[in-house]
mmCIF file of C-alpha atoms and ligand atoms in Angstrom:
data_model
loop_
_atom_site.group_PDB
_atom_site.id
_atom_site.type_symbol
_atom_site.label_atom_id
_atom_site.label_comp_id
_atom_site.label_asym_id
_atom_site.label_seq_id
_atom_site.Cartn_x
_atom_site.Cartn_y
_atom_site.Cartn_z
ATOM 1 C CA MET O 1 -15.422 26.059 -32.270
ATOM 2 C CA THR O 2 -14.572 28.373 -28.895
ATOM 3 C CA ASP O 3 -14.490 31.807 -28.764
ATOM 4 C CA ALA O 4 -10.498 31.290 -29.021
ATOM 5 C CA ALA O 5 -10.397 29.171 -31.757
ATOM 6 C CA ALA O 6 -12.972 32.314 -32.682
ATOM 7 C CA LEU O 7 -9.484 34.712 -32.990
ATOM 8 C CA ALA O 8 -7.865 32.461 -35.447
ATOM 9 C CA PRO O 9 -8.720 33.897 -38.611
ATOM 10 C CA ASP O 10 -6.120 36.402 -40.090
ATOM 11 C CA LEU O 11 -6.456 40.348 -39.455
ATOM 12 C CA THR O 12 -3.240 40.272 -41.899
ATOM 13 C CA GLY O 13 -4.756 42.901 -44.866
ATOM 14 C CA ALA O 14 -7.566 43.707 -43.924
ATOM 15 C CA THR O 15 -7.056 47.036 -44.025
ATOM 16 C CA ALA O 16 -4.480 47.590 -45.912
ATOM 17 C CA SER O 17 -5.220 51.586 -46.948
ATOM 18 C CA GLN O 18 -3.229 53.773 -48.935
ATOM 19 C CA GLY O 19 -1.232 56.528 -48.247
ATOM 20 C CA ASP O 20 -0.180 57.956 -45.711
ATOM 21 C CA ARG O 21 -0.733 56.635 -41.845
ATOM 22 C CA SER O 22 1.459 58.769 -39.784
ATOM 23 C CA VAL O 23 0.452 60.562 -36.418
ATOM 24 C CA VAL O 24 2.083 63.996 -35.679
ATOM 25 C CA VAL O 25 0.880 65.932 -33.246
ATOM 26 C CA LYS O 26 2.741 68.537 -32.727
ATOM 27 C CA ASP O 27 2.897 71.081 -29.123
ATOM 28 C CA LEU O 28 -0.359 70.268 -28.304
ATOM 29 C CA HIS O 29 -2.186 72.766 -25.806
ATOM 30 C CA LYS O 30 -6.081 71.902 -24.606
ATOM 31 C CA TRP O 31 -7.971 73.795 -21.953
ATOM 32 C CA PHE O 32 -10.734 72.728 -20.495
ATOM 33 C CA GLY O 33 -11.898 76.441 -19.638
ATOM 34 C CA ALA O 34 -10.013 77.714 -16.583
ATOM 35 C CA PHE O 35 -7.818 74.187 -16.453
ATOM 36 C CA GLU O 36 -4.680 73.011 -19.059
ATOM 37 C CA VAL O 37 -6.003 69.557 -20.261
ATOM 38 C CA LEU O 38 -2.579 69.267 -22.300
ATOM 39 C CA ARG O 39 1.052 70.774 -21.369
ATOM 40 C CA GLY O 40 2.563 70.601 -24.331
ATOM 41 C CA VAL O 41 2.230 66.857 -26.231
ATOM 42 C CA ASP O 42 4.711 66.161 -28.581
ATOM 43 C CA LEU O 43 4.250 62.147 -30.779
ATOM 44 C CA THR O 44 4.890 61.053 -34.383
ATOM 45 C CA VAL O 45 3.692 57.518 -34.649
ATOM 46 C CA ALA O 46 4.539 55.410 -37.920
ATOM 47 C CA PRO O 47 2.792 54.089 -40.200
ATOM 48 C CA GLY O 48 1.598 50.760 -38.950
ATOM 49 C CA GLU O 49 3.266 51.353 -36.102
ATOM 50 C CA VAL O 50 1.473 49.793 -32.621
ATOM 51 C CA VAL O 51 1.602 52.837 -29.503
ATOM 52 C CA VAL O 52 0.131 51.940 -26.194
ATOM 53 C CA ILE O 53 -0.335 55.094 -24.172
ATOM 54 C CA VAL O 54 -0.719 53.909 -20.384
ATOM 55 C CA GLY O 55 -1.053 56.457 -17.523
ATOM 56 C CA PRO O 56 -3.454 57.654 -14.298
ATOM 57 C CA SER O 57 -6.815 58.640 -14.162
ATOM 58 C CA GLY O 58 -7.351 61.697 -15.270
ATOM 59 C CA SER O 59 -3.470 62.111 -17.396
ATOM 60 C CA GLY O 60 -4.598 63.554 -20.693
ATOM 61 C CA LYS O 61 -5.023 59.299 -22.180
ATOM 62 C CA THR O 62 -8.592 59.948 -23.658
ATOM 63 C CA THR O 63 -8.302 63.669 -24.197
ATOM 64 C CA LEU O 64 -4.784 62.900 -26.042
ATOM 65 C CA LEU O 65 -7.580 60.698 -28.516
ATOM 66 C CA ARG O 66 -10.478 62.675 -28.989
ATOM 67 C CA CYS O 67 -8.165 65.819 -30.185
ATOM 68 C CA ILE O 68 -5.995 63.409 -32.813
ATOM 69 C CA ASN O 69 -10.228 62.852 -33.907
ATOM 70 C CA PHE O 70 -10.691 65.834 -33.217
ATOM 71 C CA LEU O 71 -13.892 65.348 -31.568
ATOM 72 C CA GLU O 72 -12.229 68.015 -29.258
ATOM 73 C CA GLU O 73 -11.363 71.544 -30.261
ATOM 74 C CA TYR O 74 -7.676 72.716 -29.482
ATOM 75 C CA GLN O 75 -5.876 75.646 -28.171
ATOM 76 C CA GLY O 76 -2.425 75.302 -29.302
ATOM 77 C CA GLY O 77 -0.113 72.921 -31.723
ATOM 78 C CA ARG O 78 -1.336 70.978 -34.139
ATOM 79 C CA VAL O 79 -2.230 66.945 -35.073
ATOM 80 C CA TYR O 80 -1.397 66.059 -38.490
ATOM 81 C CA VAL O 81 -3.448 63.011 -39.710
ATOM 82 C CA GLY O 82 -1.069 61.225 -42.854
ATOM 83 C CA GLY O 83 0.825 64.109 -42.429
ATOM 84 C CA LYS O 84 -3.169 66.840 -43.545
ATOM 85 C CA LEU O 85 -3.730 68.919 -40.275
ATOM 86 C CA MET O 86 -6.740 67.716 -38.864
ATOM 87 C CA GLY O 87 -9.594 69.974 -38.963
ATOM 88 C CA TYR O 88 -8.594 72.900 -39.141
ATOM 89 C CA ARG O 89 -6.476 74.645 -42.057
ATOM 90 C CA GLU O 90 -3.588 77.574 -41.483
ATOM 91 C CA ALA O 91 -4.956 81.078 -41.181
ATOM 92 C CA GLY O 92 -2.299 81.893 -43.745
ATOM 93 C CA ALA O 93 -1.030 85.535 -43.682
ATOM 94 C CA GLN O 94 -2.097 85.562 -39.321
ATOM 95 C CA ALA O 95 1.021 82.919 -38.789
ATOM 96 C CA GLY O 96 0.181 80.534 -36.015
ATOM 97 C CA LYS O 97 -3.061 80.832 -36.006
ATOM 98 C CA LEU O 98 -5.619 78.176 -37.005
ATOM 99 C CA VAL O 99 -9.175 78.903 -39.365
ATOM 100 C CA ARG O 100 -11.174 75.240 -37.668
ATOM 101 C CA LEU O 101 -13.088 73.549 -41.218
ATOM 102 C CA PRO O 102 -16.266 73.763 -42.793
ATOM 103 C CA ASP O 103 -18.124 70.409 -40.630
ATOM 104 C CA ARG O 104 -18.887 68.576 -44.391
ATOM 105 C CA ASP O 105 -14.401 68.553 -44.742
ATOM 106 C CA VAL O 106 -14.096 67.570 -40.639
ATOM 107 C CA SER O 107 -16.470 64.793 -41.101
ATOM 108 C CA ARG O 108 -14.537 63.334 -43.878
ATOM 109 C CA ALA O 109 -11.119 63.970 -41.999
ATOM 110 C CA ARG O 110 -12.672 62.188 -39.381
ATOM 111 C CA ALA O 111 -12.876 59.049 -41.661
ATOM 112 C CA ASP O 112 -10.061 57.977 -41.683
ATOM 113 C CA VAL O 113 -9.655 57.558 -38.245
ATOM 114 C CA ALA O 114 -11.683 54.961 -36.484
ATOM 115 C CA MET O 115 -12.218 55.395 -31.974
ATOM 116 C CA VAL O 116 -12.819 51.878 -30.654
ATOM 117 C CA PHE O 117 -14.537 53.722 -26.909
ATOM 118 C CA GLN O 118 -15.538 51.174 -23.427
ATOM 119 C CA ALA O 119 -19.064 51.514 -24.429
ATOM 120 C CA PHE O 120 -20.272 49.590 -26.968
ATOM 121 C CA ASN O 121 -22.979 51.931 -28.542
ATOM 122 C CA LEU O 122 -24.341 49.729 -31.761
ATOM 123 C CA PHE O 123 -27.822 50.464 -32.980
ATOM 124 C CA PRO O 124 -30.337 47.131 -30.346
ATOM 125 C CA HIS O 125 -32.148 47.128 -33.735
ATOM 126 C CA MET O 126 -28.951 46.107 -35.985
ATOM 127 C CA THR O 127 -27.926 42.971 -36.487
ATOM 128 C CA ALA O 128 -23.728 42.760 -36.035
ATOM 129 C CA LEU O 129 -23.615 43.395 -39.765
ATOM 130 C CA GLU O 130 -26.270 46.046 -40.361
ATOM 131 C CA ASN O 131 -23.773 47.918 -37.606
ATOM 132 C CA VAL O 132 -20.568 47.463 -39.814
ATOM 133 C CA ALA O 133 -22.491 48.333 -42.974
ATOM 134 C CA LEU O 134 -24.176 50.964 -42.036
ATOM 135 C CA GLY O 135 -20.473 53.299 -41.769
ATOM 136 C CA PRO O 136 -19.069 52.163 -45.175
ATOM 137 C CA MET O 137 -22.951 52.752 -46.647
ATOM 138 C CA LYS O 138 -23.245 55.906 -44.900
ATOM 139 C CA VAL O 139 -19.716 57.701 -45.147
ATOM 140 C CA ARG O 140 -18.126 55.216 -48.103
ATOM 141 C CA HIS O 141 -20.389 55.594 -49.781
ATOM 142 C CA LEU O 142 -21.254 52.242 -51.099
ATOM 143 C CA SER O 143 -23.700 50.054 -52.256
ATOM 144 C CA LYS O 144 -25.688 48.038 -50.172
ATOM 145 C CA ALA O 145 -23.766 44.903 -51.600
ATOM 146 C CA GLU O 146 -20.722 46.656 -51.529
ATOM 147 C CA ALA O 147 -21.071 47.080 -47.601
ATOM 148 C CA HIS O 148 -22.636 43.963 -46.977
ATOM 149 C CA GLU O 149 -19.788 41.627 -47.943
ATOM 150 C CA ARG O 150 -17.103 44.032 -46.131
ATOM 151 C CA ALA O 151 -18.677 43.184 -42.927
ATOM 152 C CA ARG O 152 -19.133 39.611 -43.889
ATOM 153 C CA THR O 153 -14.814 39.523 -44.639
ATOM 154 C CA VAL O 154 -14.019 42.021 -41.376
ATOM 155 C CA LEU O 155 -16.763 40.112 -39.419
ATOM 156 C CA ALA O 156 -15.220 37.078 -39.737
ATOM 157 C CA ARG O 157 -11.754 38.831 -39.144
ATOM 158 C CA VAL O 158 -12.889 39.207 -35.639
ATOM 159 C CA GLY O 159 -14.087 35.766 -35.163
ATOM 160 C CA LEU O 160 -17.515 36.325 -35.930
ATOM 161 C CA ALA O 161 -18.431 34.470 -38.907
ATOM 162 C CA ASP O 162 -21.161 32.530 -37.842
ATOM 163 C CA ARG O 163 -22.467 35.694 -35.116
ATOM 164 C CA MET O 164 -23.494 37.717 -38.704
ATOM 165 C CA SER O 165 -27.178 38.055 -38.323
ATOM 166 C CA SER O 166 -27.048 38.249 -34.310
ATOM 167 C CA TYR O 167 -28.747 42.050 -32.517
ATOM 168 C CA PRO O 168 -26.958 42.855 -29.997
ATOM 169 C CA SER O 169 -28.905 41.391 -26.997
ATOM 170 C CA LYS O 170 -28.004 38.594 -27.634
ATOM 171 C CA LEU O 171 -24.164 39.201 -27.593
ATOM 172 C CA SER O 172 -22.209 39.561 -25.449
ATOM 173 C CA GLY O 173 -20.201 42.422 -23.581
ATOM 174 C CA GLY O 174 -16.798 41.013 -25.722
ATOM 175 C CA GLN O 175 -18.691 39.729 -28.499
ATOM 176 C CA GLN O 176 -19.816 43.328 -29.135
ATOM 177 C CA GLN O 177 -16.586 45.374 -29.024
ATOM 178 C CA ARG O 178 -15.253 43.087 -31.391
ATOM 179 C CA VAL O 179 -18.922 44.208 -33.735
ATOM 180 C CA ALA O 180 -17.342 47.896 -32.536
ATOM 181 C CA ILE O 181 -14.399 46.715 -33.430
ATOM 182 C CA ALA O 182 -15.124 45.099 -36.729
ATOM 183 C CA ARG O 183 -17.239 48.250 -37.071
ATOM 184 C CA ALA O 184 -14.467 50.575 -36.849
ATOM 185 C CA LEU O 185 -12.332 48.468 -39.327
ATOM 186 C CA ALA O 186 -15.123 48.184 -42.161
ATOM 187 C CA MET O 187 -14.123 52.366 -42.666
ATOM 188 C CA ASN O 188 -11.032 50.784 -43.880
ATOM 189 C CA PRO O 189 -9.248 53.195 -41.721
ATOM 190 C CA LYS O 190 -5.747 54.303 -41.769
ATOM 191 C CA VAL O 191 -5.770 54.788 -37.826
ATOM 192 C CA MET O 192 -7.375 53.125 -35.144
ATOM 193 C CA LEU O 193 -7.921 55.120 -31.361
ATOM 194 C CA PHE O 194 -8.724 52.676 -28.729
ATOM 195 C CA ASP O 195 -10.007 53.848 -25.196
ATOM 196 C CA GLU O 196 -9.928 51.352 -23.111
ATOM 197 C CA VAL O 197 -11.815 48.909 -24.759
ATOM 198 C CA THR O 198 -11.504 45.907 -22.138
ATOM 199 C CA SER O 199 -12.410 48.364 -19.133
ATOM 200 C CA ALA O 200 -15.971 47.582 -19.238
ATOM 201 C CA LEU O 201 -16.126 44.280 -19.818
ATOM 202 C CA ASP O 202 -16.548 40.857 -17.898
ATOM 203 C CA PRO O 203 -12.941 40.684 -16.709
ATOM 204 C CA GLU O 204 -13.473 36.915 -19.150
ATOM 205 C CA LEU O 205 -14.603 38.289 -21.731
ATOM 206 C CA VAL O 206 -11.463 40.835 -22.216
ATOM 207 C CA GLY O 207 -8.708 38.127 -23.481
ATOM 208 C CA GLU O 208 -11.089 37.669 -26.773
ATOM 209 C CA VAL O 209 -10.979 41.695 -27.586
ATOM 210 C CA LEU O 210 -6.747 41.534 -26.687
ATOM 211 C CA GLY O 211 -6.456 38.835 -29.144
ATOM 212 C CA VAL O 212 -8.248 40.946 -31.358
ATOM 213 C CA MET O 213 -5.902 44.169 -31.121
ATOM 214 C CA LYS O 214 -3.286 42.258 -31.177
ATOM 215 C CA GLN O 215 -3.570 39.802 -34.548
ATOM 216 C CA LEU O 216 -4.751 43.860 -35.957
ATOM 217 C CA ALA O 217 -1.429 44.917 -33.887
ATOM 218 C CA GLU O 218 0.972 42.241 -35.677
ATOM 219 C CA SER O 219 -0.997 42.402 -39.130
ATOM 220 C CA HIS O 220 0.882 46.230 -38.903
ATOM 221 C CA GLY O 221 -2.149 47.153 -41.229
ATOM 222 C CA VAL O 222 -2.884 50.165 -39.598
ATOM 223 C CA THR O 223 -1.699 52.784 -37.249
ATOM 224 C CA MET O 224 -2.571 52.237 -33.227
ATOM 225 C CA LEU O 225 -3.875 53.795 -30.586
ATOM 226 C CA VAL O 226 -4.292 51.804 -27.403
ATOM 227 C CA VAL O 227 -5.055 53.445 -24.255
ATOM 228 C CA THR O 228 -5.458 50.736 -21.892
ATOM 229 C CA HIS O 229 -4.820 49.674 -18.424
ATOM 230 C CA GLU O 230 -3.502 46.049 -19.293
ATOM 231 C CA MET O 231 0.486 45.841 -18.665
ATOM 232 C CA LEU O 232 0.280 42.369 -19.793
ATOM 233 C CA PHE O 233 -0.683 43.663 -23.520
ATOM 234 C CA ALA O 234 1.362 46.773 -23.916
ATOM 235 C CA ARG O 235 4.013 44.539 -23.406
ATOM 236 C CA ASP O 236 4.232 42.296 -25.658
ATOM 237 C CA VAL O 237 1.809 44.306 -28.273
ATOM 238 C CA ALA O 238 3.682 47.560 -28.308
ATOM 239 C CA ASP O 239 6.110 48.433 -30.690
ATOM 240 C CA ARG O 240 6.604 52.021 -28.167
ATOM 241 C CA VAL O 241 5.027 52.303 -24.886
ATOM 242 C CA VAL O 242 4.079 56.447 -23.892
ATOM 243 C CA PHE O 243 3.495 57.046 -20.422
ATOM 244 C CA MET O 244 1.173 60.480 -20.011
ATOM 245 C CA ASP O 245 0.621 62.421 -16.273
ATOM 246 C CA SER O 246 -0.603 65.690 -16.047
ATOM 247 C CA GLY O 247 -1.264 66.132 -19.585
ATOM 248 C CA LYS O 248 2.121 65.698 -20.750
ATOM 249 C CA ILE O 249 4.413 62.634 -22.315
ATOM 250 C CA VAL O 250 5.923 61.834 -19.932
ATOM 251 C CA GLU O 251 8.394 59.225 -20.602
ATOM 252 C CA GLU O 252 8.480 56.951 -23.567
ATOM 253 C CA GLY O 253 10.183 53.747 -25.390
ATOM 254 C CA ALA O 254 9.924 50.087 -26.141
ATOM 255 C CA PRO O 255 7.992 48.301 -24.035
ATOM 256 C CA ALA O 256 11.578 45.727 -22.365
ATOM 257 C CA ALA O 257 13.147 50.383 -21.873
ATOM 258 C CA ILE O 258 9.429 51.087 -20.660
ATOM 259 C CA PHE O 259 8.648 48.055 -17.929
ATOM 260 C CA GLY O 260 11.904 46.989 -17.449
ATOM 261 C CA ASN O 261 14.145 50.253 -16.922
ATOM 262 C CA PRO O 262 11.592 52.934 -15.969
ATOM 263 C CA ARG O 263 13.815 56.671 -15.454
ATOM 264 C CA THR O 264 11.133 58.831 -13.277
ATOM 265 C CA ASP O 265 10.162 58.413 -10.325
ATOM 266 C CA ARG O 266 6.318 58.467 -11.964
ATOM 267 C CA LEU O 267 6.800 56.011 -14.598
ATOM 268 C CA ARG O 268 7.823 53.793 -10.963
ATOM 269 C CA SER O 269 5.356 54.362 -8.616
ATOM 270 C CA PHE O 270 2.535 54.256 -11.817
ATOM 271 C CA LEU O 271 4.227 50.582 -12.199
ATOM 272 C CA LYS O 272 4.556 49.884 -8.213
ATOM 273 C CA ARG O 273 0.324 49.381 -9.040
ATOM 274 C CA PHE O 274 0.610 46.778 -11.738
ATOM 275 C CA GLN O 275 3.431 45.453 -10.526
ATOM 276 C CA GLY O 276 2.102 41.607 -10.447
ATOM 277 C CA ALA O 277 0.846 41.314 -13.979
ATOM 278 C CA ILE O 278 3.950 42.684 -15.081
ATOM 279 C CA GLN O 279 5.784 40.315 -13.871
ATOM 280 C CA ASP O 280 3.450 37.041 -14.797
ATOM 281 C CA GLU O 281 4.940 35.354 -17.607
ATOM 282 C CA ARG O 282 1.475 34.285 -19.007
ATOM 283 C CA PRO O 283 1.125 35.701 -22.216
ATOM 284 C CA THR O 284 -1.534 38.190 -22.422
ATOM 285 C CA VAL O 285 -3.603 35.957 -24.814
HETATM 286 N N1 LIG H 301 -15.031 67.990 -21.239
HETATM 287 C C1 LIG H 301 -13.791 67.790 -19.550
HETATM 288 N N2 LIG H 301 -14.365 69.096 -19.640
HETATM 289 C C2 LIG H 301 -14.015 69.931 -18.521
HETATM 290 N N3 LIG H 301 -12.583 68.930 -17.902
HETATM 291 C C3 LIG H 301 -12.843 68.048 -18.230
HETATM 292 C C4 LIG H 301 -13.372 67.124 -20.208
HETATM 293 N N4 LIG H 301 -12.801 65.751 -20.084
HETATM 294 C C5 LIG H 301 -12.040 65.441 -19.422
HETATM 295 N N5 LIG H 301 -11.617 67.242 -18.401
HETATM 296 C C6 LIG H 301 -10.958 66.567 -17.496
HETATM 297 O O1 LIG H 301 -9.333 66.708 -18.100
HETATM 298 C C7 LIG H 301 -8.784 65.837 -17.164
HETATM 299 C C8 LIG H 301 -7.585 64.883 -17.876
HETATM 300 O O2 LIG H 301 -9.464 64.336 -19.081
HETATM 301 P P1 LIG H 301 -8.823 62.143 -19.096
HETATM 302 O O3 LIG H 301 -8.479 63.048 -20.687
HETATM 303 O O4 LIG H 301 -10.325 62.402 -19.914
HETATM 304 O O5 LIG H 301 -8.108 61.459 -18.986
HETATM 305 P P2 LIG H 301 -7.205 60.317 -18.479
HETATM 306 O O6 LIG H 301 -8.550 59.544 -20.143
HETATM 307 O O7 LIG H 301 -6.606 59.762 -19.050
HETATM 308 O O8 LIG H 301 -8.144 59.595 -17.272
HETATM 309 C C9 LIG H 301 -9.246 65.173 -16.032
HETATM 310 O O9 LIG H 301 -8.936 66.035 -15.237
HETATM 311 C C10 LIG H 301 -10.563 64.812 -16.936
HETATM 312 O O10 LIG H 301 -11.396 65.647 -14.846
HETATM 313 MG MG1 LIG H 302 -9.827 57.620 -20.123
#
């Protein structure tokens, strides 16, 4: 079976989580020391929506994802996942002030938000199956048998049914990244965050990973925020594209509007770098 054929399994229903899968970011401000990296970000993502975030390096895309996952604390605004404030509680008497939640509560809130990074960070001494089963056992408290069953299901869905017993060193970069996506899916997340997950891959391996993400997007079972420089993927797969520059959302809209009719000079000059790729009519995957 070729890798392309291996992508055929349907991801529909892979993550049919219960409850609210929305993300709401309100007037988010984040400083690193004296440097204001997020300068008032407002973003509402509907349940099951696929939002692709594009923008120049250093514009704050990673920091925004990390604030949504509460890997970063922030100094102003609010982030709600599934209608719940992430990482903090309102201080009550002091209107507008937030109090950080204890680590236990932060971990529990974070379990609903799965993040996939550029680096796969699989455990080298564990098989693909064991890597994927670990989170459901540790965080969701599934039995080993239940966790392995879930791991087999999600690995099949990312086209790796025949590589479950492989150690990461025996897998290609594309396969390792698909294991990392399966590991995130196995947590049954409400929201999945993808941060340049194909940037470290050899060009010939990018397509298989984008293919898995596309199937996942089309299932609308999970809300997806995807940071990528793959403009064809953004054009073909996103429900909405968000353009960030210098810590702010400068433009957002349907892919056709963002790529076909950019309103700001900043977006126009950003897109110029990708012009060849976007005008190319070949499908992404
Ligand atoms: N831990 C950090 N400490 C200080 N500055 C940081 C840190 N992380 C990111 N930055 C700075 O914040 C800005 C935005 O970074 P980042 O969110 O990684 O942007 P992007 O993902 O769009 O490339 C950059 O100027 C970066 O140098
Ligand atoms: Mg980044």
